[in-house]
Short mmCIF file of C-alpha atoms and ligand atoms in Angstrom, two decimals:
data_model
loop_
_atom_site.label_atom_id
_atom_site.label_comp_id
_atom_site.label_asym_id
_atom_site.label_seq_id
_atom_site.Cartn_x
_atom_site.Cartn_y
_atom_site.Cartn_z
CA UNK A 1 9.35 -27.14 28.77
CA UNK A 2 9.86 -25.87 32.02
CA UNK A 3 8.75 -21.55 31.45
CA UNK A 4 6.18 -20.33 33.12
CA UNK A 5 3.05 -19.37 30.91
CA UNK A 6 3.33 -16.66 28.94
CA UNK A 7 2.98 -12.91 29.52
CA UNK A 8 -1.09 -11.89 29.44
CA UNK A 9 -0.78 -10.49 25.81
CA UNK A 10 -2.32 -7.44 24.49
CA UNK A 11 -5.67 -7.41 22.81
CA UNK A 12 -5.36 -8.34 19.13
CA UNK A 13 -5.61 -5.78 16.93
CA UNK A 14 -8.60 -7.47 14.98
CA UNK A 15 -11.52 -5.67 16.90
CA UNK A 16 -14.46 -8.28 17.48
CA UNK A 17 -13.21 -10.79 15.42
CA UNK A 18 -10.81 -13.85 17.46
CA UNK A 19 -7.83 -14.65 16.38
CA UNK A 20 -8.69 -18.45 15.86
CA UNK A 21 -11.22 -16.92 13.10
CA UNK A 22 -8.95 -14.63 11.48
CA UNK A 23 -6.37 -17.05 11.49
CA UNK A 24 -9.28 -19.39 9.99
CA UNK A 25 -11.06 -17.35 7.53
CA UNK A 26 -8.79 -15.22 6.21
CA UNK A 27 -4.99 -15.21 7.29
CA UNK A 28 -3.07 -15.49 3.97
CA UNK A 29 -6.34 -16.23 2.21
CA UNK A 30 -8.38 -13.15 1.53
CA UNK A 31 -8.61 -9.12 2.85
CA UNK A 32 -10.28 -8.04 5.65
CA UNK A 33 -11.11 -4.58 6.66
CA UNK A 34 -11.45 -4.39 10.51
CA UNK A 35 -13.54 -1.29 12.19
CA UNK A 36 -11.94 -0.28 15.88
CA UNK A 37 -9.23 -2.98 15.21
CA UNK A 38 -7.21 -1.48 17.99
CA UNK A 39 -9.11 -0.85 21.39
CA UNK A 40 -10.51 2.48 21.56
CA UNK A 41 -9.17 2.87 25.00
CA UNK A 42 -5.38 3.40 22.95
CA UNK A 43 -2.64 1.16 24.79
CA UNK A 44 -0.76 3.43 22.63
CA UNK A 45 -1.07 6.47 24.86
CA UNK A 46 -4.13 5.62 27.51
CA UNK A 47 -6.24 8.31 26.51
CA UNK A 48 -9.49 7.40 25.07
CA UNK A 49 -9.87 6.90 21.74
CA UNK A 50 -7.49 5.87 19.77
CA UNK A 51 -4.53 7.90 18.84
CA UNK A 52 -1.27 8.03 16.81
CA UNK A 53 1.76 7.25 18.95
CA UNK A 54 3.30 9.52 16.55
CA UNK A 55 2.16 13.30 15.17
CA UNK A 56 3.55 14.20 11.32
CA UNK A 57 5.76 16.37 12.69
CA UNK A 58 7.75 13.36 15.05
CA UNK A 59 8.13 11.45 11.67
CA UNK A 60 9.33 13.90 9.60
CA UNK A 61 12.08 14.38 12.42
CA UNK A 62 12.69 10.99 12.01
CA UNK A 63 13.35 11.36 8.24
CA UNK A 64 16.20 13.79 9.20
CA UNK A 65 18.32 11.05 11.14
CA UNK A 66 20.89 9.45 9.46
CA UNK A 67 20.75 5.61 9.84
CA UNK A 68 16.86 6.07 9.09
CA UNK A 69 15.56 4.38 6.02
CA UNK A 70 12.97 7.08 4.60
CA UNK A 71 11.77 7.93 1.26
CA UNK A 72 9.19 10.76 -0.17
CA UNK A 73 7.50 9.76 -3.16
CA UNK A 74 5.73 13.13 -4.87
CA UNK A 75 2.86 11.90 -7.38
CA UNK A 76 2.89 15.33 -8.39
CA UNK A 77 4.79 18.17 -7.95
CA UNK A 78 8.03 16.78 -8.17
CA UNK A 79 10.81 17.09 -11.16
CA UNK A 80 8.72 14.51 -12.72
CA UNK A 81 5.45 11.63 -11.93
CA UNK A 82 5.86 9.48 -9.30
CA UNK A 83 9.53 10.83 -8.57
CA UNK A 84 11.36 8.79 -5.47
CA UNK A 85 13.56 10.43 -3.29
CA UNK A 86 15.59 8.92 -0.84
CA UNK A 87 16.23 10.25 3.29
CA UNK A 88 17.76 11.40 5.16
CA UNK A 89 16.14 14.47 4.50
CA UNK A 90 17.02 18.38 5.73
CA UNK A 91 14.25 20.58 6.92
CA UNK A 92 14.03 22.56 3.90
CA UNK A 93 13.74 19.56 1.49
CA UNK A 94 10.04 19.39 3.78
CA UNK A 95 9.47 23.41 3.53
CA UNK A 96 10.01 23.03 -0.18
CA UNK A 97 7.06 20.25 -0.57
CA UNK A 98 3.65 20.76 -2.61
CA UNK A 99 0.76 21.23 -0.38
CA UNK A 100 -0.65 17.59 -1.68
CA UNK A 101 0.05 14.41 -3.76
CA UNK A 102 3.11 13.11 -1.72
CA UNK A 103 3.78 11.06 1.22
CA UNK A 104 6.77 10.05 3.45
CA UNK A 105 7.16 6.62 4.59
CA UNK A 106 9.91 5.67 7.01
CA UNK A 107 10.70 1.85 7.82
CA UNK A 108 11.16 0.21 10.93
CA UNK A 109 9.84 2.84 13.23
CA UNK A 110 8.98 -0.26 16.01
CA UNK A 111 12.91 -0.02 16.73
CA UNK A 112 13.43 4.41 17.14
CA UNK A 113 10.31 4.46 18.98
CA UNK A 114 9.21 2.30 22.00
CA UNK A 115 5.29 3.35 21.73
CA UNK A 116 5.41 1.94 17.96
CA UNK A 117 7.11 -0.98 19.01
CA UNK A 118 4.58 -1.42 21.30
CA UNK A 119 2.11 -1.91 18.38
CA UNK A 120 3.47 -5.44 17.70
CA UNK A 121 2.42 -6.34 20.69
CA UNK A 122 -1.14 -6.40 19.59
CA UNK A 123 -0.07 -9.01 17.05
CA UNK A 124 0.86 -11.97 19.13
CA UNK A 125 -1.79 -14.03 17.53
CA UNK A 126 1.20 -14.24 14.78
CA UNK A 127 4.95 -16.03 15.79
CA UNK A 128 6.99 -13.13 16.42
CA UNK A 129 9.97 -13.97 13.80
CA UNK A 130 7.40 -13.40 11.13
CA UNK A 131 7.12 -10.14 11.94
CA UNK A 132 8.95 -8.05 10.03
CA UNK A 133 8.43 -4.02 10.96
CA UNK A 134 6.80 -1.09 10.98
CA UNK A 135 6.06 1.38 8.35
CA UNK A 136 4.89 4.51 9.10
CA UNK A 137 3.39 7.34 6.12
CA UNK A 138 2.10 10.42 6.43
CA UNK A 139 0.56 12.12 3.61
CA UNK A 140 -1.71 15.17 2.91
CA UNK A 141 -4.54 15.04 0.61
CA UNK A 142 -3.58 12.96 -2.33
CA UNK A 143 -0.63 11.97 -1.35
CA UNK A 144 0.19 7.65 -1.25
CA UNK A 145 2.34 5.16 -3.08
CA UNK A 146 0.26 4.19 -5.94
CA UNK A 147 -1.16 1.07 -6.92
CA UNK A 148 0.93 -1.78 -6.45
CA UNK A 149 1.10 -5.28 -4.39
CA UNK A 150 3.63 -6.07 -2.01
CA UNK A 151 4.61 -9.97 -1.60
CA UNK A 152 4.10 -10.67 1.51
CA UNK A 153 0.98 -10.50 4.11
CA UNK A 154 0.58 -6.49 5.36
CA UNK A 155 -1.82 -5.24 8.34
CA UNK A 156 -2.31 -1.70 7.49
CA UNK A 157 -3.40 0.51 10.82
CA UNK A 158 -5.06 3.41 10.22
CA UNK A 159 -3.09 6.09 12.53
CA UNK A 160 -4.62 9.08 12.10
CA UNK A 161 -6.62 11.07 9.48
CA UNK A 162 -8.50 9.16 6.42
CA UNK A 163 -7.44 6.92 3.87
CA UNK A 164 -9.86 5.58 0.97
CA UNK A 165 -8.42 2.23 0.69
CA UNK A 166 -9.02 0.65 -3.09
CA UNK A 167 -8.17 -3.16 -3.01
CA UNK A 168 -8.69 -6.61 -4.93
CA UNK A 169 -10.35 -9.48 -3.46
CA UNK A 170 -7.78 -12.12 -4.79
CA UNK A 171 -4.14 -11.80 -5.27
CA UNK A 172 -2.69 -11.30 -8.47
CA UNK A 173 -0.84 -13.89 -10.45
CA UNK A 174 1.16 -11.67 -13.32
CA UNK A 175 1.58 -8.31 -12.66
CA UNK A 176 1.99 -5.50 -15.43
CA UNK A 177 4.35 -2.46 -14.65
CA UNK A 178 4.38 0.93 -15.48
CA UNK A 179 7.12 1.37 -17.30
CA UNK A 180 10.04 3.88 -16.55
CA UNK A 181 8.30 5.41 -12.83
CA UNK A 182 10.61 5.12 -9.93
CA UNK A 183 7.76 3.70 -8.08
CA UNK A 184 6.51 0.06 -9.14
CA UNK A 185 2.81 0.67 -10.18
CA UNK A 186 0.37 -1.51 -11.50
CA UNK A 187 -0.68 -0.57 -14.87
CA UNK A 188 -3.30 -2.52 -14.85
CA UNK A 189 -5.23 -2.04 -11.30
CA UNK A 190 -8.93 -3.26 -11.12
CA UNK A 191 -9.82 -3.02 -7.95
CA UNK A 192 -12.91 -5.17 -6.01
CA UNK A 193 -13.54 -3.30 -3.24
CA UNK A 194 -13.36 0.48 -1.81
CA UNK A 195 -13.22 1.62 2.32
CA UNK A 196 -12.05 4.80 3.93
CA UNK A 197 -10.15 4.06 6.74
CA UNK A 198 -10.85 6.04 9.97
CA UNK A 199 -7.84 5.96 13.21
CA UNK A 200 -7.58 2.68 14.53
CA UNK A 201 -9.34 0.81 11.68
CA UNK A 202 -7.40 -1.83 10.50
CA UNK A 203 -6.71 -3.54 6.30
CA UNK A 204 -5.54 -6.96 6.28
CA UNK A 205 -3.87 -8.05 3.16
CA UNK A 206 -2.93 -11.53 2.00
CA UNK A 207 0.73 -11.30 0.12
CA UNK A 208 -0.15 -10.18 -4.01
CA UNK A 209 -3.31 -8.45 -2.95
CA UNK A 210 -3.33 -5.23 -5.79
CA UNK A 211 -3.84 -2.45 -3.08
CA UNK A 212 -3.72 1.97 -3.62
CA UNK A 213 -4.71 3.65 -0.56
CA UNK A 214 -4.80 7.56 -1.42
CA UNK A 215 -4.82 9.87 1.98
CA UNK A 216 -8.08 12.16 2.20
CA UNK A 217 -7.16 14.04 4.75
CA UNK A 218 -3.83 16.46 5.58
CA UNK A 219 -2.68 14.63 8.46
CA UNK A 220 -2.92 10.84 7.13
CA UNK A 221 -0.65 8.22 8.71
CA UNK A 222 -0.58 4.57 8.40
CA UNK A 223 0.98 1.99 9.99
CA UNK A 224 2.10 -0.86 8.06
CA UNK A 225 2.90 -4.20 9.81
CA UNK A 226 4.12 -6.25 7.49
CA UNK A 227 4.89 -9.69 7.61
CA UNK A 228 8.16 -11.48 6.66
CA UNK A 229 8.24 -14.32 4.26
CA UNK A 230 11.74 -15.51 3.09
CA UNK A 231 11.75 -16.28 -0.59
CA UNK A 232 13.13 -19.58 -1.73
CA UNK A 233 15.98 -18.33 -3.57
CA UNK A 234 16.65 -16.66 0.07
CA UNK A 235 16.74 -19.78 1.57
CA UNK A 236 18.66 -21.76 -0.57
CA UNK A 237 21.44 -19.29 -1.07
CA UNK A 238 21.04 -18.33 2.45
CA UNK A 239 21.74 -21.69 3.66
CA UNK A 240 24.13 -22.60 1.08
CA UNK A 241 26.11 -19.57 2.19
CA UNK A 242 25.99 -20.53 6.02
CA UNK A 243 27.30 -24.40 4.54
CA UNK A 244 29.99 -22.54 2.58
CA UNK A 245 31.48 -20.72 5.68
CA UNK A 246 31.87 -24.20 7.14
CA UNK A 247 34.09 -25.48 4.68
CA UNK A 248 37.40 -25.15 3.91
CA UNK A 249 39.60 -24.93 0.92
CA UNK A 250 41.11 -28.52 1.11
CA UNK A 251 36.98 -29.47 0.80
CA UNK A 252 37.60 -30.17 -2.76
CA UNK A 253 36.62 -32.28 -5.60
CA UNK A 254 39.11 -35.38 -6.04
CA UNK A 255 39.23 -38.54 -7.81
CA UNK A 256 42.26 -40.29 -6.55
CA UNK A 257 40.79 -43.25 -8.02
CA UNK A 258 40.80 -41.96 -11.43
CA UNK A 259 43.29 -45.33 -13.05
CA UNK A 260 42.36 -45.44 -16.16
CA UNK A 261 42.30 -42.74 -19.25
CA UNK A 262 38.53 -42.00 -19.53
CA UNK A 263 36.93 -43.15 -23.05
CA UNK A 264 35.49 -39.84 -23.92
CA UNK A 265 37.54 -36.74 -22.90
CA UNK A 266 34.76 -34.83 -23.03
CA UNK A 267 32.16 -36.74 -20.73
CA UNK A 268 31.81 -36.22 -17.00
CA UNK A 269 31.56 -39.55 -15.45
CA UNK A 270 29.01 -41.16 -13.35
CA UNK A 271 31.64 -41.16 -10.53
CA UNK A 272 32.51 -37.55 -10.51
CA UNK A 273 27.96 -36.76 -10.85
CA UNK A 274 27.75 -38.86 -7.97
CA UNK A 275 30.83 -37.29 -5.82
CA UNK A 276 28.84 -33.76 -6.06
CA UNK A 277 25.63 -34.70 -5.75
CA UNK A 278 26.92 -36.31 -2.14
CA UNK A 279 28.07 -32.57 -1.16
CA UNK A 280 24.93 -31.27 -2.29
CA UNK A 281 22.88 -34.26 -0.21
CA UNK A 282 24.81 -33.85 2.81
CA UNK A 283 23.81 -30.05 3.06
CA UNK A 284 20.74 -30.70 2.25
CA UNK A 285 20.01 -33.69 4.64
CA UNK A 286 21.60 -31.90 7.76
CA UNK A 287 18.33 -30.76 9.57
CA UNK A 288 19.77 -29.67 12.28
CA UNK A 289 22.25 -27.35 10.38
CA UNK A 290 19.28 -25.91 8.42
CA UNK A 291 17.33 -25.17 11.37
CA UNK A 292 20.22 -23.30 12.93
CA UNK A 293 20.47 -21.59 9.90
CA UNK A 294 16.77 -20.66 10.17
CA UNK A 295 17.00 -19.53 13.90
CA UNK A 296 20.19 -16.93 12.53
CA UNK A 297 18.57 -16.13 9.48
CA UNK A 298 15.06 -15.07 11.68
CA UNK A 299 16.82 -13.01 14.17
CA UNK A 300 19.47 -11.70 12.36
CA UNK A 301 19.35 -7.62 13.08
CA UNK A 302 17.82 -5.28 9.92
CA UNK A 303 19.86 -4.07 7.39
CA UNK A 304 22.50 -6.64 8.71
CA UNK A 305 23.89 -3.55 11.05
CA UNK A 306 25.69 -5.42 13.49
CA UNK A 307 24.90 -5.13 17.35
CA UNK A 308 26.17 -2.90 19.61
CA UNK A 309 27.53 -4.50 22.63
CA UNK A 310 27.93 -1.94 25.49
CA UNK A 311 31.39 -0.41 26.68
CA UNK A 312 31.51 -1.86 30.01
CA UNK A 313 28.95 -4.85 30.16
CA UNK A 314 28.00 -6.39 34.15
CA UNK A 315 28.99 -10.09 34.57
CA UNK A 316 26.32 -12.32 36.49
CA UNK A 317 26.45 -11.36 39.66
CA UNK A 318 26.29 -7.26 38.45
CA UNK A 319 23.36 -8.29 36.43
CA UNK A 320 21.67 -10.19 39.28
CA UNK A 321 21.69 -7.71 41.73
CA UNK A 322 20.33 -5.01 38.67
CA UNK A 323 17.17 -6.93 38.00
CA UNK A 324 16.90 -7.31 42.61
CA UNK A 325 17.07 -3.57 42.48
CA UNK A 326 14.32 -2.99 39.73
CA UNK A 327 15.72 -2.82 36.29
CA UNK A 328 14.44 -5.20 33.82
CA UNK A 329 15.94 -5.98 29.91
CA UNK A 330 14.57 -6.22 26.76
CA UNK A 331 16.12 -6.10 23.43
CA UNK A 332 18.96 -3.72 22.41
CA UNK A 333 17.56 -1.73 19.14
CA UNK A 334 17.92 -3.94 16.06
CA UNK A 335 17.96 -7.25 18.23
CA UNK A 336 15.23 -9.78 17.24
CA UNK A 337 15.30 -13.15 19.64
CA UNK A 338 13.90 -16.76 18.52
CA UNK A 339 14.00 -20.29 20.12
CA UNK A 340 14.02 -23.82 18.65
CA UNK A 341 13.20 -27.08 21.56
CA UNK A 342 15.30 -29.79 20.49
CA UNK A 343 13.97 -33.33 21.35
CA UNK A 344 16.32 -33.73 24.02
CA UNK A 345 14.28 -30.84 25.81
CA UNK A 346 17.71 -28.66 25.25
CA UNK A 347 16.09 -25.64 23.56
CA UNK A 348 18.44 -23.17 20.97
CA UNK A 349 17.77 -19.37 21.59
CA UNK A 350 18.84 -17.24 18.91
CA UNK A 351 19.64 -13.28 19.28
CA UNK A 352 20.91 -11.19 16.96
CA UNK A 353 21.19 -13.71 14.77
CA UNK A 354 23.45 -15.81 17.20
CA UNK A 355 22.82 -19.31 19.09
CA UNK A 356 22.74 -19.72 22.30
CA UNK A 357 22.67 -23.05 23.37
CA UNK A 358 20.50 -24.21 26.47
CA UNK A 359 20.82 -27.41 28.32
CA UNK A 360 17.27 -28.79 29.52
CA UNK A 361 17.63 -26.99 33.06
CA UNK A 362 17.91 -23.85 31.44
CA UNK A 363 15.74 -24.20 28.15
CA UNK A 364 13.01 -22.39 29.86
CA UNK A 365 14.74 -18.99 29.50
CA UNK A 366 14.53 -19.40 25.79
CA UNK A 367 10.45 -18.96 25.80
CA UNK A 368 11.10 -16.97 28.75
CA UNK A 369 13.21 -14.03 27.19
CA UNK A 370 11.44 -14.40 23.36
CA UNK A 371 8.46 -14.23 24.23
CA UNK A 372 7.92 -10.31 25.45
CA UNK A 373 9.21 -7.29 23.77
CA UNK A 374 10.10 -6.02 27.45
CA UNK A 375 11.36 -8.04 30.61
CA UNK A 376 10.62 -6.33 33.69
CA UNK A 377 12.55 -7.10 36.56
CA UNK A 378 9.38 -9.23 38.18
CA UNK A 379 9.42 -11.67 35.47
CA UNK A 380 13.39 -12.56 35.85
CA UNK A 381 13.85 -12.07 39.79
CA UNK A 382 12.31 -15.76 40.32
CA UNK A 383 14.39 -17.33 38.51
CA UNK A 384 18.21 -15.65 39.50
CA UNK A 385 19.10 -18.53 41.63
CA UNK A 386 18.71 -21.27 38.73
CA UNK A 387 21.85 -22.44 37.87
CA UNK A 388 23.49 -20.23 34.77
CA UNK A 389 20.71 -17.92 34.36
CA UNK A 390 22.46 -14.63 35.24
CA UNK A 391 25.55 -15.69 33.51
CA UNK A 392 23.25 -16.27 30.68
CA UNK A 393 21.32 -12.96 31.20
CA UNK A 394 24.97 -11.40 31.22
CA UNK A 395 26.20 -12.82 27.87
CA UNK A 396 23.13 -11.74 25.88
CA UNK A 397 24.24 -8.07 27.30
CA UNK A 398 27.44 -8.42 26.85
CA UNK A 399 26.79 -9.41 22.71
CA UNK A 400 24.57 -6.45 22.49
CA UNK A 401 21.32 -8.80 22.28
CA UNK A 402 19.50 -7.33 25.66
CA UNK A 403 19.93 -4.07 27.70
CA UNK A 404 18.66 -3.08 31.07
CA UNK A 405 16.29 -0.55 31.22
CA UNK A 406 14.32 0.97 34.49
CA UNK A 407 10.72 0.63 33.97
CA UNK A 408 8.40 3.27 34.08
CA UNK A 409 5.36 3.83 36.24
CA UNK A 410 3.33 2.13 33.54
CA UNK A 411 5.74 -0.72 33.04
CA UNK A 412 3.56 -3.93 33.55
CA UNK A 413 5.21 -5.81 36.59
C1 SIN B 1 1.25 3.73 2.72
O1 SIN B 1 1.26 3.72 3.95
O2 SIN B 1 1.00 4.74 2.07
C2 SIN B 1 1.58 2.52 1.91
C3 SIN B 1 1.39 1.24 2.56
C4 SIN B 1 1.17 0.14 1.54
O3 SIN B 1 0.39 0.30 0.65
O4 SIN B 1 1.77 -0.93 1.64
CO1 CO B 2 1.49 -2.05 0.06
#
């Protein structure tokens, strides 16, 4: 494919160790703590060390938005053990908090704040669509989610404070409950291993690893990048749904052929098994249909809240002359973007969970515009005279997939 190479990326977030040997020796395989995962010299804010992009307070203020998924879970202290409350939250339901034993956790903090979004840029030794999003707790002394595994692969960044991190070496095959907790707890956590967690150290965790990390200091907060992995059922209904839509009601089962009264009323012939097994077949052997429905499925926004395409979006020649006077795009909030080459060296970009379909002398913009979490204008600008590009560029504004933005003084060029 014709894209030029990709954007110099971010050191991993795995300290000393490469990502060929992480991917190696223990990437969905076995836990790994990792000391100064993230550089000391923060990419988060530029000052030395390493430090939170986020303080307590900024988190709790995202708790109070409406539209943000956040929950408190009180060990203690609540009406009763382990009691779950839901956000958004008012200022008073914080006042009114025990001094330990609880924690706030608020999903997908990547998309509200750019410097957390930044994070995932240290995890580009991973494809990007299985990425899922940041978590961010906080939690005074005490305070965490209990015991419990979470099915799918988690990289748990130490933000700030301590956490004493109590984990199993293997992942666990039948889990047992607590019964009757609004949190899911293991009732039967045995844990391997034991680390306190210091800001900017780093817990890898394949998918079913039993994991309780309680905070042991009063300004804990952890950053949880956790992986997506579609179940099967998800999948298969998935995809069956996305068939389904394609259908109509005059796709039907018929047996015009039917000429005889059948022996047995109550037998279903061979002829009418084989008629539906051929609609389930021809689903199932369209790989191109499953594929597309992979590329929507992967990029489809959070939550399924629908994008926001903007009031009064610029056609091509608008959007040209934006990036020639400095603006550069990246994805709207909520918009995740994905590409596919087909053999013909067409490529498939998806955004927002739609196709776009590129003809070999444009598949290049597919790597070109999934590849960074931020376009700046020096990375578009050579290629606005290729045929269809700004049009392009214009449509994926104009469905609410990209936005310009003006980059900073520390936007990379
Ligand atoms: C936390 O940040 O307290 C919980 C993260 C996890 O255990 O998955
Ligand atoms: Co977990």
């Amino acid at each position: 494919m014709n894209v030029a190479s990709p954007p110099a990326a971010l050191e991993p977030a795995l300290g000393d160790l490469s990502p060929e040997a992480f991917l190696e020796d223990y990437w969905q395989q076995r836990p790994r703590v990792i000391r100064e995962a993230l550089p000391p010299r923060s990419t988060f804010s530029g000052a030395p060390g390493f430090t939170s992009p986020l303080a307590p307070e900024e988190l709790a203020g995202l708790a109070l938005e409406e539209g943000v998924e956040s929950r408190l879970i009180l060990k203690e202290g609540g009406a009763y053990p382990w009691e779950l409350r839901h956000g958004p939250f008012a200022e008073d339901d914080f006042r009114a908090l025990p001094e330990k034993n609880w924690t706030l956790l608020v999903q997908a903090v990547d998309q509200l704040v750019p410097a957390v979004g930044r994070l995932l840029e240290h995890f580009r030794f991973l494809p990007r669509w299985r990425l899922d999003d940041v978590m961010v707790s906080y939690a005074p002394e005490g305070g965490g989610v209990g015991a419990h595994l979470d099915h799918y692969d988690v990289f748990l960044v130490q933000g700030k404070g301590q956490r004493r991190w109590r984990f199993s070496r293997a992942p666990v095959e039948n889990e047992e409950i607590v019964p009757g907790l609004d949190v899911r707890i293991l009732a039967d956590f045995e844990p391997d291993e034991e680390v306190v967690l210091e800001a900017g150290d780093l817990l890898y965790l394949p998918p079913r690893v039993a994991h309780h990390g309680i905070s042991e200091s009063e300004d804990c907060m952890t950053y949880s990048v956790g992986l997506r992995a579609p179940s099967h059922a998800e999948i298969l209904a998935g995809y069956a749904r996305a068939c389904a839509e394609q259908l109509t009601e005059e796709d039907r089962f018929a047996d015009p052929a039917l000429d005889a009264p059948p022996e047995h009323v109550g037998e279903i012939s061979p002829e009418a098994r084989e008629q539906v097994r051929r609609v389930v077949k021809r689903a199932a052997a369209d790989d191109g249909a499953i594929d597309r429905w992979l590329g929507r499925h992967a990029t489809r926004p959070p939550a399924g809240e629908p994008l926001l395409p903007p009031g009064e979006p610029p056609d091509a020649n608008e959007m040209a002359a934006a990036i020639r006077d400095g603006q550069g795009l990246r994805p709207a909030p909520g918009a995740r973007l994905a590409f596919f080459e087909n053999e013909d060296g067409s490529a498939t970009l998806f955004a927002g969970g739609e196709p776009y379909d590129l003809p070999p002398e444009r598949a290049f913009a597919a790597a070109l515009l999934s590849d960074r979490r931020r376009l700046p204008p020096g990375a578009l600008a050579p290629h606005l005279d290729e045929d269809g590009f700004p049009a392009l560029l214009a449509r994926l504004v104009a469905d609410g997939a990209l936005e310009l933005f003006a980059p900073g003084p520390e936007e990379p060029p």
